[in-house]
mmCIF file of C-alpha atoms in Angstrom:
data_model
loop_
_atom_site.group_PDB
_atom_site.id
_atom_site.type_symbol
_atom_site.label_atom_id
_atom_site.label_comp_id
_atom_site.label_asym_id
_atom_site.label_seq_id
_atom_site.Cartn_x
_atom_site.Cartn_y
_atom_site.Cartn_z
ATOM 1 C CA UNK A 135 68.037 53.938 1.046
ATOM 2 C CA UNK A 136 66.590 50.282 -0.008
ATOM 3 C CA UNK A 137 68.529 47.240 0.954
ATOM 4 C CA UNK A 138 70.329 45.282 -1.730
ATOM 5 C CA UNK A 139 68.712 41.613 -1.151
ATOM 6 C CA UNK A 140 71.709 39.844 -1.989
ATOM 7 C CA UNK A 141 74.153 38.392 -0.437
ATOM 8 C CA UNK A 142 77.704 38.599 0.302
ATOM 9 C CA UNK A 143 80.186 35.964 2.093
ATOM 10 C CA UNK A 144 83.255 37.528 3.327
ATOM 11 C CA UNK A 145 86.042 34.942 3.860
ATOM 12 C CA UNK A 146 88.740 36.354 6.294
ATOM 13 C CA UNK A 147 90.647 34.692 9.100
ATOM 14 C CA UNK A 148 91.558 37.906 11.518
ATOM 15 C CA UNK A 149 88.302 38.966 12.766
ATOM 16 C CA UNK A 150 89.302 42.538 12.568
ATOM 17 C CA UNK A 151 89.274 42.079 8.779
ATOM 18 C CA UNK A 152 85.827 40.723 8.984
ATOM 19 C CA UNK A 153 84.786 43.412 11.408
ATOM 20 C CA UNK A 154 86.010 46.038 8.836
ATOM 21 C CA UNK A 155 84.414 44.418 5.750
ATOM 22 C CA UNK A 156 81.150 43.756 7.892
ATOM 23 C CA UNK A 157 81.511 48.189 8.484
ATOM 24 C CA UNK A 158 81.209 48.968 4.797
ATOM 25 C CA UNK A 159 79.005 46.248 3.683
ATOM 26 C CA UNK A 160 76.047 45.592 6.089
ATOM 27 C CA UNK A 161 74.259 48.482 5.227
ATOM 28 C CA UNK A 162 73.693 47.384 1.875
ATOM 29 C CA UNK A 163 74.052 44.085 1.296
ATOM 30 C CA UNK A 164 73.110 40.640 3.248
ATOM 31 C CA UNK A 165 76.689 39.610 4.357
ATOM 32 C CA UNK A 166 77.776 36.110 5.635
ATOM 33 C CA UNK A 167 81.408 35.333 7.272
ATOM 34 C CA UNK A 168 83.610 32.476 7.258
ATOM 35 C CA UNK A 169 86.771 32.435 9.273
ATOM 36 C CA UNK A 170 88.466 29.411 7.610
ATOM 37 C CA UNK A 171 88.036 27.431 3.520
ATOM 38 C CA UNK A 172 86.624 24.854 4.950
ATOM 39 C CA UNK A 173 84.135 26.434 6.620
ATOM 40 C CA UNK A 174 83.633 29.405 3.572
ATOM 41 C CA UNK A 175 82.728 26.214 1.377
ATOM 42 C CA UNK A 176 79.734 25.184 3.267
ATOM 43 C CA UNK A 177 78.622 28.606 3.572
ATOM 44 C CA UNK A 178 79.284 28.569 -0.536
ATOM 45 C CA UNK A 179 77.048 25.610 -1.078
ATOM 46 C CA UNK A 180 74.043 26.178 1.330
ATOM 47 C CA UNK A 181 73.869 29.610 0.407
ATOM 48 C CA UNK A 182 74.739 30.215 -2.897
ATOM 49 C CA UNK A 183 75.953 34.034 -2.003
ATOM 50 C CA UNK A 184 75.797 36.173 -5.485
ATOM 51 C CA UNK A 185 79.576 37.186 -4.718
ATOM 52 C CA UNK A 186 82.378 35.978 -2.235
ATOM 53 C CA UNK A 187 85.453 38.282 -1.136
ATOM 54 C CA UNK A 188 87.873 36.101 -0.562
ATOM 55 C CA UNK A 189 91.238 36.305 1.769
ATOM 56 C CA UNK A 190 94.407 34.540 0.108
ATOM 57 C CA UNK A 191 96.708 34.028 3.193
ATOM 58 C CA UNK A 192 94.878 31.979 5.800
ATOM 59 C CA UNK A 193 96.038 29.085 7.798
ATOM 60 C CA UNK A 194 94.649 25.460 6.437
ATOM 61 C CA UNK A 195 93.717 26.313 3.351
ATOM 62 C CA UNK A 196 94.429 28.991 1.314
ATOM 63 C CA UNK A 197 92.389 31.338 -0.099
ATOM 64 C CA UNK A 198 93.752 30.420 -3.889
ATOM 65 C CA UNK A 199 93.166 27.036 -2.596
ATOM 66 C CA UNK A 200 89.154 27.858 -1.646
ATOM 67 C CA UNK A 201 88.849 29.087 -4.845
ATOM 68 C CA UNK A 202 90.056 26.196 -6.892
ATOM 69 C CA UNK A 203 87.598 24.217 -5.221
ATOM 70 C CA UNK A 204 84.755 26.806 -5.883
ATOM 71 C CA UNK A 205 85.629 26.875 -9.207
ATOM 72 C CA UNK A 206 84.962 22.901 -9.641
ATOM 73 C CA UNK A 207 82.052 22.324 -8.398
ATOM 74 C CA UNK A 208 78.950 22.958 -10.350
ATOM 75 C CA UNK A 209 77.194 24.307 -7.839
ATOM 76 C CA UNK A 210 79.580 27.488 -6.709
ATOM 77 C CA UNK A 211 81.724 27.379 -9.885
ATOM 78 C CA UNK A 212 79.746 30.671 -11.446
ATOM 79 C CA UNK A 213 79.885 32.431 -8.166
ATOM 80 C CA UNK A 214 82.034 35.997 -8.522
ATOM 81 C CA UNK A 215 85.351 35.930 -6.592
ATOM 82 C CA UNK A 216 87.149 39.434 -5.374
ATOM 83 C CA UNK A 217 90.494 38.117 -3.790
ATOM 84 C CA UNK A 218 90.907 40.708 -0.816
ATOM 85 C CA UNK A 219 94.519 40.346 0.202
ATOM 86 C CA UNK A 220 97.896 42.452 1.514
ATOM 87 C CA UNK A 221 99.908 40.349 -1.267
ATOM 88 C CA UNK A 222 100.793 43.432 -3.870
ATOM 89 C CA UNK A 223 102.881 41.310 -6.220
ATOM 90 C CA UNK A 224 101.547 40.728 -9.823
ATOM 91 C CA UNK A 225 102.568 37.386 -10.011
ATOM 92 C CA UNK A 226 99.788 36.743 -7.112
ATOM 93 C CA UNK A 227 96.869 38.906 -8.606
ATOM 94 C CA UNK A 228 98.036 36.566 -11.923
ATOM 95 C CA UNK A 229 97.785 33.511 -10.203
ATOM 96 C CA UNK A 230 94.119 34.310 -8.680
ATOM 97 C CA UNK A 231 92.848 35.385 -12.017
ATOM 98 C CA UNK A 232 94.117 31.935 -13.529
ATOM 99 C CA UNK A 233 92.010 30.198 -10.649
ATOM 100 C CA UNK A 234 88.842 32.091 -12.109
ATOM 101 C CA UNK A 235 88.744 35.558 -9.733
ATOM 102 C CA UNK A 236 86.791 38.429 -11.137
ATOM 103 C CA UNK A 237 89.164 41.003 -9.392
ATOM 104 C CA UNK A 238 91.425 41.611 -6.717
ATOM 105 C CA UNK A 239 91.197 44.042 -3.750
ATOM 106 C CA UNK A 240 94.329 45.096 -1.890
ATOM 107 C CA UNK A 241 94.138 45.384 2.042
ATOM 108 C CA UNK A 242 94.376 47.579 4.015
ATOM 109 C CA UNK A 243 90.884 48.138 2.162
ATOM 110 C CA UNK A 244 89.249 51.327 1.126
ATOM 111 C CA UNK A 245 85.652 51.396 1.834
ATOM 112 C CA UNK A 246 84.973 53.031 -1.564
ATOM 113 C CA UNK A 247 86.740 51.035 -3.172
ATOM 114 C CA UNK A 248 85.307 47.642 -1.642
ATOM 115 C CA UNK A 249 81.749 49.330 -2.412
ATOM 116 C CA UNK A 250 82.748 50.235 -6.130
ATOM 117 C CA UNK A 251 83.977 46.544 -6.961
ATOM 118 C CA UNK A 252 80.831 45.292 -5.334
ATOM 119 C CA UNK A 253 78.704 47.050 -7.384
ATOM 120 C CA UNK A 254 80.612 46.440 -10.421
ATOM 121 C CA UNK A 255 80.324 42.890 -9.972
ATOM 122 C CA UNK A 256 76.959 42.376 -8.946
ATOM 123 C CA UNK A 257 76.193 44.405 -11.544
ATOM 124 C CA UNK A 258 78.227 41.711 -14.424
ATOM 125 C CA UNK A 259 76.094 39.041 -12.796
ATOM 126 C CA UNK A 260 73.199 40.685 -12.874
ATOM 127 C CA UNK A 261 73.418 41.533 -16.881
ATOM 128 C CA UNK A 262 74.563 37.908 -17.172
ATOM 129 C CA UNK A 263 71.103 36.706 -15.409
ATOM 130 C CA UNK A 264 68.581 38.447 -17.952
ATOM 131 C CA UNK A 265 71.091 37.518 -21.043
ATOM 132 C CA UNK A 266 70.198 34.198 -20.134
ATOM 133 C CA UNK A 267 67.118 35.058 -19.245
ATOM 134 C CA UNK A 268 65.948 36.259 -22.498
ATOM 135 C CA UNK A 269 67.870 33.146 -24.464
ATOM 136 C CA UNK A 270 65.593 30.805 -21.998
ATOM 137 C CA UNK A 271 61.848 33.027 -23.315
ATOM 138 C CA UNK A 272 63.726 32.158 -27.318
ATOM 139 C CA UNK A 273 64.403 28.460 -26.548
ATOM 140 C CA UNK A 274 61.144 28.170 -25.170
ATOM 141 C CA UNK A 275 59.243 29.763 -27.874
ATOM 142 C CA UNK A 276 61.143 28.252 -30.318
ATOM 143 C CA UNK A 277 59.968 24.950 -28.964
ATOM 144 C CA UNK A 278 56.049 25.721 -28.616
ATOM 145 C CA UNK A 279 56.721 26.396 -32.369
ATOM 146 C CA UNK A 280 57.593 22.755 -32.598
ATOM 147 C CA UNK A 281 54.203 21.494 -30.862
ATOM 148 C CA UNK A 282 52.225 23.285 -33.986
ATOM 149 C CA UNK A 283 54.489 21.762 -36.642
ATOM 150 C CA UNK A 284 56.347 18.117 -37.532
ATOM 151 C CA UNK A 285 59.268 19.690 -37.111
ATOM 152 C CA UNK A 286 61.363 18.056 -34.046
ATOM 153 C CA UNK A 287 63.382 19.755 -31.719
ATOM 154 C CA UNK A 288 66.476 17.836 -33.123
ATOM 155 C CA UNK A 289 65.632 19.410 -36.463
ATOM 156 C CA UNK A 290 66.075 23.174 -34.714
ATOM 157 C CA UNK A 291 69.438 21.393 -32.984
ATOM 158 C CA UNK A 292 70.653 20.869 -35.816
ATOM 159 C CA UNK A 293 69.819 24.027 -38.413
ATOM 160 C CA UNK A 294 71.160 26.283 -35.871
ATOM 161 C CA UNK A 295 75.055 24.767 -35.888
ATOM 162 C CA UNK A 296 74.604 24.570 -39.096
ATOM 163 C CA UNK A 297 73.915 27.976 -39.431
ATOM 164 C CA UNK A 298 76.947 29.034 -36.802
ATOM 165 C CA UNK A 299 78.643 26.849 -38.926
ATOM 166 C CA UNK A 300 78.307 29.015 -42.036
ATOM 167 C CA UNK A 301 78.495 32.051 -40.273
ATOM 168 C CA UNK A 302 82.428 31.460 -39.214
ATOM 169 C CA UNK A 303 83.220 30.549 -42.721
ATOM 170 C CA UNK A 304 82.335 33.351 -44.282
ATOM 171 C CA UNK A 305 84.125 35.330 -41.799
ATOM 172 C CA UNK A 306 82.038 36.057 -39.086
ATOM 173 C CA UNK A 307 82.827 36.525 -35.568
ATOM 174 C CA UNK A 308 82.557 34.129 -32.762
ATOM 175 C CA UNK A 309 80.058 36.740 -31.159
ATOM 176 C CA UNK A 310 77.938 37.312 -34.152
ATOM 177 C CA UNK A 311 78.045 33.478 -34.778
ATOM 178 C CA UNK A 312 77.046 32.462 -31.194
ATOM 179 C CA UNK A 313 74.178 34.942 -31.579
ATOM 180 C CA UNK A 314 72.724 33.476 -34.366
ATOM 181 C CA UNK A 315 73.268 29.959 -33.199
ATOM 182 C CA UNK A 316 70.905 31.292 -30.507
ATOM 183 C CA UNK A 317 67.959 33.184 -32.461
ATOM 184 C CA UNK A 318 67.961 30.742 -35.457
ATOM 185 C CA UNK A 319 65.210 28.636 -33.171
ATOM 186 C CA UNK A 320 63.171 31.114 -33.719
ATOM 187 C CA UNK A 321 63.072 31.264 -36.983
ATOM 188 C CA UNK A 322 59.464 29.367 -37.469
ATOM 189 C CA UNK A 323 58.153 30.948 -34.172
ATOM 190 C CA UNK A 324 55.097 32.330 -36.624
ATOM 191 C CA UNK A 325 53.624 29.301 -36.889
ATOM 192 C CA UNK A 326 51.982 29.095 -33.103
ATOM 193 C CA UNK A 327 49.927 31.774 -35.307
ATOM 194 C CA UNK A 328 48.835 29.034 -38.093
ATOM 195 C CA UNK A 329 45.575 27.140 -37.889
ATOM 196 C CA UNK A 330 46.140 23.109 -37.203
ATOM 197 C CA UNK A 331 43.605 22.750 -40.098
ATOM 198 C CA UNK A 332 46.161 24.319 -42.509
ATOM 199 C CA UNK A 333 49.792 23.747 -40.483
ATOM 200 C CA UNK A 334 49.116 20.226 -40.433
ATOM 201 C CA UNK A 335 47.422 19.250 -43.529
ATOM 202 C CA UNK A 336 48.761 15.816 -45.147
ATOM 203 C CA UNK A 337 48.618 16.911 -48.627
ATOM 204 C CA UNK A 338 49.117 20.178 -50.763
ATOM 205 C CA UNK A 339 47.823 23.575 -49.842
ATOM 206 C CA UNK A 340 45.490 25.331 -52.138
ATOM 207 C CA UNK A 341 46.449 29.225 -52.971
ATOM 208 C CA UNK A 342 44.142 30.616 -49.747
ATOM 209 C CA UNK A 343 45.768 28.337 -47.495
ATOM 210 C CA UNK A 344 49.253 28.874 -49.184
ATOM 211 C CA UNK A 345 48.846 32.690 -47.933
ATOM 212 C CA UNK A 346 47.473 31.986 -44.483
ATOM 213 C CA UNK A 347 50.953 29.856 -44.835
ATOM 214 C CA UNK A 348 53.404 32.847 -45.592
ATOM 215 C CA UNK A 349 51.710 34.808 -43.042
ATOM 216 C CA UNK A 350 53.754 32.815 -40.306
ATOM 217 C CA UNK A 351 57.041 34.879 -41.121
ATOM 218 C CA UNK A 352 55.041 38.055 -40.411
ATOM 219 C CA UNK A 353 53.676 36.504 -37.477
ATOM 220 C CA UNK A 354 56.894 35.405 -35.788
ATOM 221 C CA UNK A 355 58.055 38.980 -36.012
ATOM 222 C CA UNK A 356 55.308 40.481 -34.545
ATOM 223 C CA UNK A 357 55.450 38.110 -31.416
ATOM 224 C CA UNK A 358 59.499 38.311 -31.209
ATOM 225 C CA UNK A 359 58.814 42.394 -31.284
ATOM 226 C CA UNK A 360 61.333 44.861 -31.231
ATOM 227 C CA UNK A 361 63.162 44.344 -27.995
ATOM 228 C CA UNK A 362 66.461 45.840 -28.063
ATOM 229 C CA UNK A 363 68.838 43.144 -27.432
ATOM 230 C CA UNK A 364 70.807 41.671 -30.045
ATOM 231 C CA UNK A 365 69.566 38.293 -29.700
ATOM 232 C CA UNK A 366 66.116 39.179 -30.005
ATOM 233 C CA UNK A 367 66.597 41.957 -33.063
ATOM 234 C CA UNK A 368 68.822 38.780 -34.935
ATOM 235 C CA UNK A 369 65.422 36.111 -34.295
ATOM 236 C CA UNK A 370 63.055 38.570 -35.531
ATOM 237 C CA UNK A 371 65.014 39.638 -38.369
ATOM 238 C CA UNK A 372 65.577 35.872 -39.088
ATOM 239 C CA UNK A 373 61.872 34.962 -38.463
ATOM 240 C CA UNK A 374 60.936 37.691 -40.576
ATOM 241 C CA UNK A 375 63.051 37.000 -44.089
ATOM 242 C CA UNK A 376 64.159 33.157 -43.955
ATOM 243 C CA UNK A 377 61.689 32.361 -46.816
ATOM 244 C CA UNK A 378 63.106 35.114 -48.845
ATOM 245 C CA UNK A 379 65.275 34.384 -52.140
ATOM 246 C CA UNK A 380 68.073 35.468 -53.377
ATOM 247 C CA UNK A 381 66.563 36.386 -56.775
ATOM 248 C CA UNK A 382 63.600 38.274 -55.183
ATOM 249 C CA UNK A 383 61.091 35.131 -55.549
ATOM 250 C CA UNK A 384 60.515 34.458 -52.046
ATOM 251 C CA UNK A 385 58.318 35.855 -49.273
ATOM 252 C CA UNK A 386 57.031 38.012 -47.478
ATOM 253 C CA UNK A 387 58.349 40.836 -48.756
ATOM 254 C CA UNK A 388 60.229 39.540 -52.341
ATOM 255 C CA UNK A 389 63.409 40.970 -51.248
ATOM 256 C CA UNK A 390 66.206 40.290 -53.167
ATOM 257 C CA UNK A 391 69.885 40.190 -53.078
ATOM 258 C CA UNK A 392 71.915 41.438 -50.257
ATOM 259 C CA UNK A 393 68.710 43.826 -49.220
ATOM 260 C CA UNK A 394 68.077 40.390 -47.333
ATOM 261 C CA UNK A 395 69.697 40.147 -43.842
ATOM 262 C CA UNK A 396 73.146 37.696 -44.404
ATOM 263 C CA UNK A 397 71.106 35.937 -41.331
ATOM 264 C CA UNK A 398 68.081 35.128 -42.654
ATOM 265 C CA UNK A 399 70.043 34.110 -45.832
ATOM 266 C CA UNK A 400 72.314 31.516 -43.344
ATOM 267 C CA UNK A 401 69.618 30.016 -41.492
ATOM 268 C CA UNK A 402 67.735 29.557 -45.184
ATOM 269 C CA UNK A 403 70.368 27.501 -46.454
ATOM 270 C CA UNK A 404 71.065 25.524 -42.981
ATOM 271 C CA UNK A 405 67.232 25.267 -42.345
ATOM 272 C CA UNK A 406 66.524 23.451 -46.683
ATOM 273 C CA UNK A 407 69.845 21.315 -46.535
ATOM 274 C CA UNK A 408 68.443 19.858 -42.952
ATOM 275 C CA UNK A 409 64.744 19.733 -44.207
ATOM 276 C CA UNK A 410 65.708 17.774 -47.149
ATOM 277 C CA UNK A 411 67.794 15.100 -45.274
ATOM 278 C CA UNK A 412 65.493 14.385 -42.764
ATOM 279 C CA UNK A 413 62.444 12.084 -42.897
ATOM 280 C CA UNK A 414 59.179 13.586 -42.295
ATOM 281 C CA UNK A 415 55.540 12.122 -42.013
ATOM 282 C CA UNK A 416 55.116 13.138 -45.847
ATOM 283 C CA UNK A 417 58.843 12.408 -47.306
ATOM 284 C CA UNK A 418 61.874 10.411 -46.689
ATOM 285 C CA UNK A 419 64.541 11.653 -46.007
ATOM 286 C CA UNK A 420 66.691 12.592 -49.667
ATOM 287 C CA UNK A 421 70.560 11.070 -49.806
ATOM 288 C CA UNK A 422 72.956 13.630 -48.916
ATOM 289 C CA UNK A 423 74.205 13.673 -52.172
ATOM 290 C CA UNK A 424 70.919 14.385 -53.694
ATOM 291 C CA UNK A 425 70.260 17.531 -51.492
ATOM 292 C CA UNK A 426 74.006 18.683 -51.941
ATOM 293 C CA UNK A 427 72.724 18.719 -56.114
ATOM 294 C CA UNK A 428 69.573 21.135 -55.097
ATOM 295 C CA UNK A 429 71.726 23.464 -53.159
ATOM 296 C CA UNK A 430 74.362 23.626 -56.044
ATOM 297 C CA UNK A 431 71.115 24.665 -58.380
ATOM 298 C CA UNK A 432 69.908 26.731 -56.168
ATOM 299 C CA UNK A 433 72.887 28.869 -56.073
ATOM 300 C CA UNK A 434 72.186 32.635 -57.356
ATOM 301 C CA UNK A 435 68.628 31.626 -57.012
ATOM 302 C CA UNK A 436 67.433 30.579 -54.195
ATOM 303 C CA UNK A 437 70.556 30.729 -52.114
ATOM 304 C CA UNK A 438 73.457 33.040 -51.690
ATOM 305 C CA UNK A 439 76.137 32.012 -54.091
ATOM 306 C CA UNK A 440 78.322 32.951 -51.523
ATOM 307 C CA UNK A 441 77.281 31.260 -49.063
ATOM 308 C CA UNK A 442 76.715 28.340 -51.193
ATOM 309 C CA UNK A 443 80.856 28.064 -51.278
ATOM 310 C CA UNK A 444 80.923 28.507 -47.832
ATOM 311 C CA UNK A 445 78.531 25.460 -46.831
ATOM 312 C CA UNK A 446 80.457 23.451 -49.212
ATOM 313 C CA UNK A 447 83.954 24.557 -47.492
ATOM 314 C CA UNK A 448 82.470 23.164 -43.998
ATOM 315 C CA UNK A 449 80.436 20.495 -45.218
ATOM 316 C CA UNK A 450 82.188 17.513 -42.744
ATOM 317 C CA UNK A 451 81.762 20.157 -40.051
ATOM 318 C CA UNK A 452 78.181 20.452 -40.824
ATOM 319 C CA UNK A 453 77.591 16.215 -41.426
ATOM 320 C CA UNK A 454 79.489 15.751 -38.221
ATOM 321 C CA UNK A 455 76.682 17.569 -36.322
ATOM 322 C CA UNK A 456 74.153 15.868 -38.082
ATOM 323 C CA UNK A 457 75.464 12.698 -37.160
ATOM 324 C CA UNK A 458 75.427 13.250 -33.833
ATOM 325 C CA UNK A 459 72.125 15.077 -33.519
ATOM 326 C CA UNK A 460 70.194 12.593 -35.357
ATOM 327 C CA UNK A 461 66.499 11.083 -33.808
ATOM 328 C CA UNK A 462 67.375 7.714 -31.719
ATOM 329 C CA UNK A 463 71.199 7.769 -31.828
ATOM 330 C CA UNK A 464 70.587 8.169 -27.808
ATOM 331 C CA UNK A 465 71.388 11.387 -27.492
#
């Protein structure tokens, strides 16, 4: 059997606890033991264990006590807790999930038990690791996007709460909202595809380099792929269908209607309204009032009519994050 490489701190002051714990743990994991808090908190912050099992009645400082200061410091504060403790009563196990434990272990222990937990655990933290894993490969794409374009990274800041925005008033979840807020970055990722010559060009395209143009929705879904993950699936649908119009005019594909993804129809609207009230190289940037007018006409034909009402319903939401997110406010 392979060796789990990470590590373990088991916080215990009898040292037949430890001796125990040590039994059903060493052969798989990396363990480390602390006897007191005090000492359990260095071991925290030099080693950054993946998962601490913690007792609760020790002399000093508690174990609740240990935790509480784990829990505030950046440094430790993500680290899993398993309270391992003889105190049965709910109102305890209540109290150490309040302080931020992931579970709680009752002594005297059972070693499949302890192993089971482990596992479990380690296996939360790991699935937490490539979720933000995979968010770090869209933010990072999302800005190399940025280098090819005049777009700024405030600009992406910005269109994705906007887009969350949106999402929650027309009823989606916090879940589905947060995802987007997360893949709408993506949503020009095509364009690392697009010559300079062409991205970059001060004045109008001609019609060749108006399709070597639209070819950068295409593009960005072919380099997000089809991974699996719903963040991923959400930035290439979005990269794929945000220049798509509600009356079947846009590109690539001319869908129309609801056939296009209620994403891709979100991150339109946030992406224009932003666009249009921000100064570029080529434009100023138009009065609010001015681009609130286009998105009004633009209802049923470019935009969602839908979600049209639903911008307007959060609009101070929406010019509150502008304000705050806007080039050399210090941010």
């Amino acid at each position: 059997m392979i060796k789990d490489t990470r590590t373990l701190l088991v916080v215990d002051d009898e040292p037949a606890n430890l001796q125990v714990i040590r039994n059903i743990l060493s052969d798989n994991y990396r363990t480390l033991f602390a006897k007191d808090g005090e000492r359990a908190l260095e071991l925290a912050s030099a080693e950054k264990p993946d998962l601490i099992l913690l007792d609760v009645m020790m002399p000093g400082m508690t174990g609740h006590e240990v935790c509480q200061r784990l829990k505030a410091n950046p440094e430790t504060r993500n680290i899993p807790v398993i309270f391992v403790t003889a105190l049965a009563d709910t109102d305890d196990e209540a109290k150490g999930f309040e302080l931020g434990a992931v579970d709680y272990i009752t002594k005297p222990v059972s070693a499949s038990i302890v192993l089971a937990r482990v596992k479990t655990h380690l296996s939360l933290v790991r699935m937490d690791e490539l979720v933000e894993t995979r968010l770090a490969v869209v933010q990072m794409l999302g800005r190399a996007a940025e280098y090819k374009d005049n777009e700024t990274g405030l600009h992406v800041i910005r269109m994705s709460h906007f887009s969350r925005l949106i999402a929650l008033e027309t009823g989606m979840s916090e879940a589905w909202s947060d995802t987007l807020l997360n893949a709408a970055p993506m949503h020009d990722v095509g364009k690392i595809g697009i010559p300079d010559a062409i991205l970059q060009k001060p004045g109008k395209l001609d019609p060749d380099e108006w399709a070597v143009m639209q070819r950068h929705a295409e593009i960005g879904a072919e380099i997000i792929g089809e991974d699996g993950s719903d963040l991923l699936n959400m930035a290439r649908e979005v990269a794929l269908n945000h220049h798509e119009k509600w009356d079947g005019s846009g590109y690539p594909r001319g869908l129309k209607g609801n056939a296009i993804p209620v994403s891709a129809r979100i991150v339109a609207l946030a992406d224009v309204f932003d666009a249009l009230t921000s100064e570029r190289p080529y434009k100023k940037a138009w009065p609010i009032d001015q681009a609130t007018n286009l998105i009004r006409e633009q209802s049923g034909q470019h935009f969602d009519p839908q979600l049209v009402e639903a911008f307007f319903r959060c609009l101070p939401a929406i010019l509150e994050v502008r304000s705050h997110w806007q080039e050399g406010n210090g941010v």
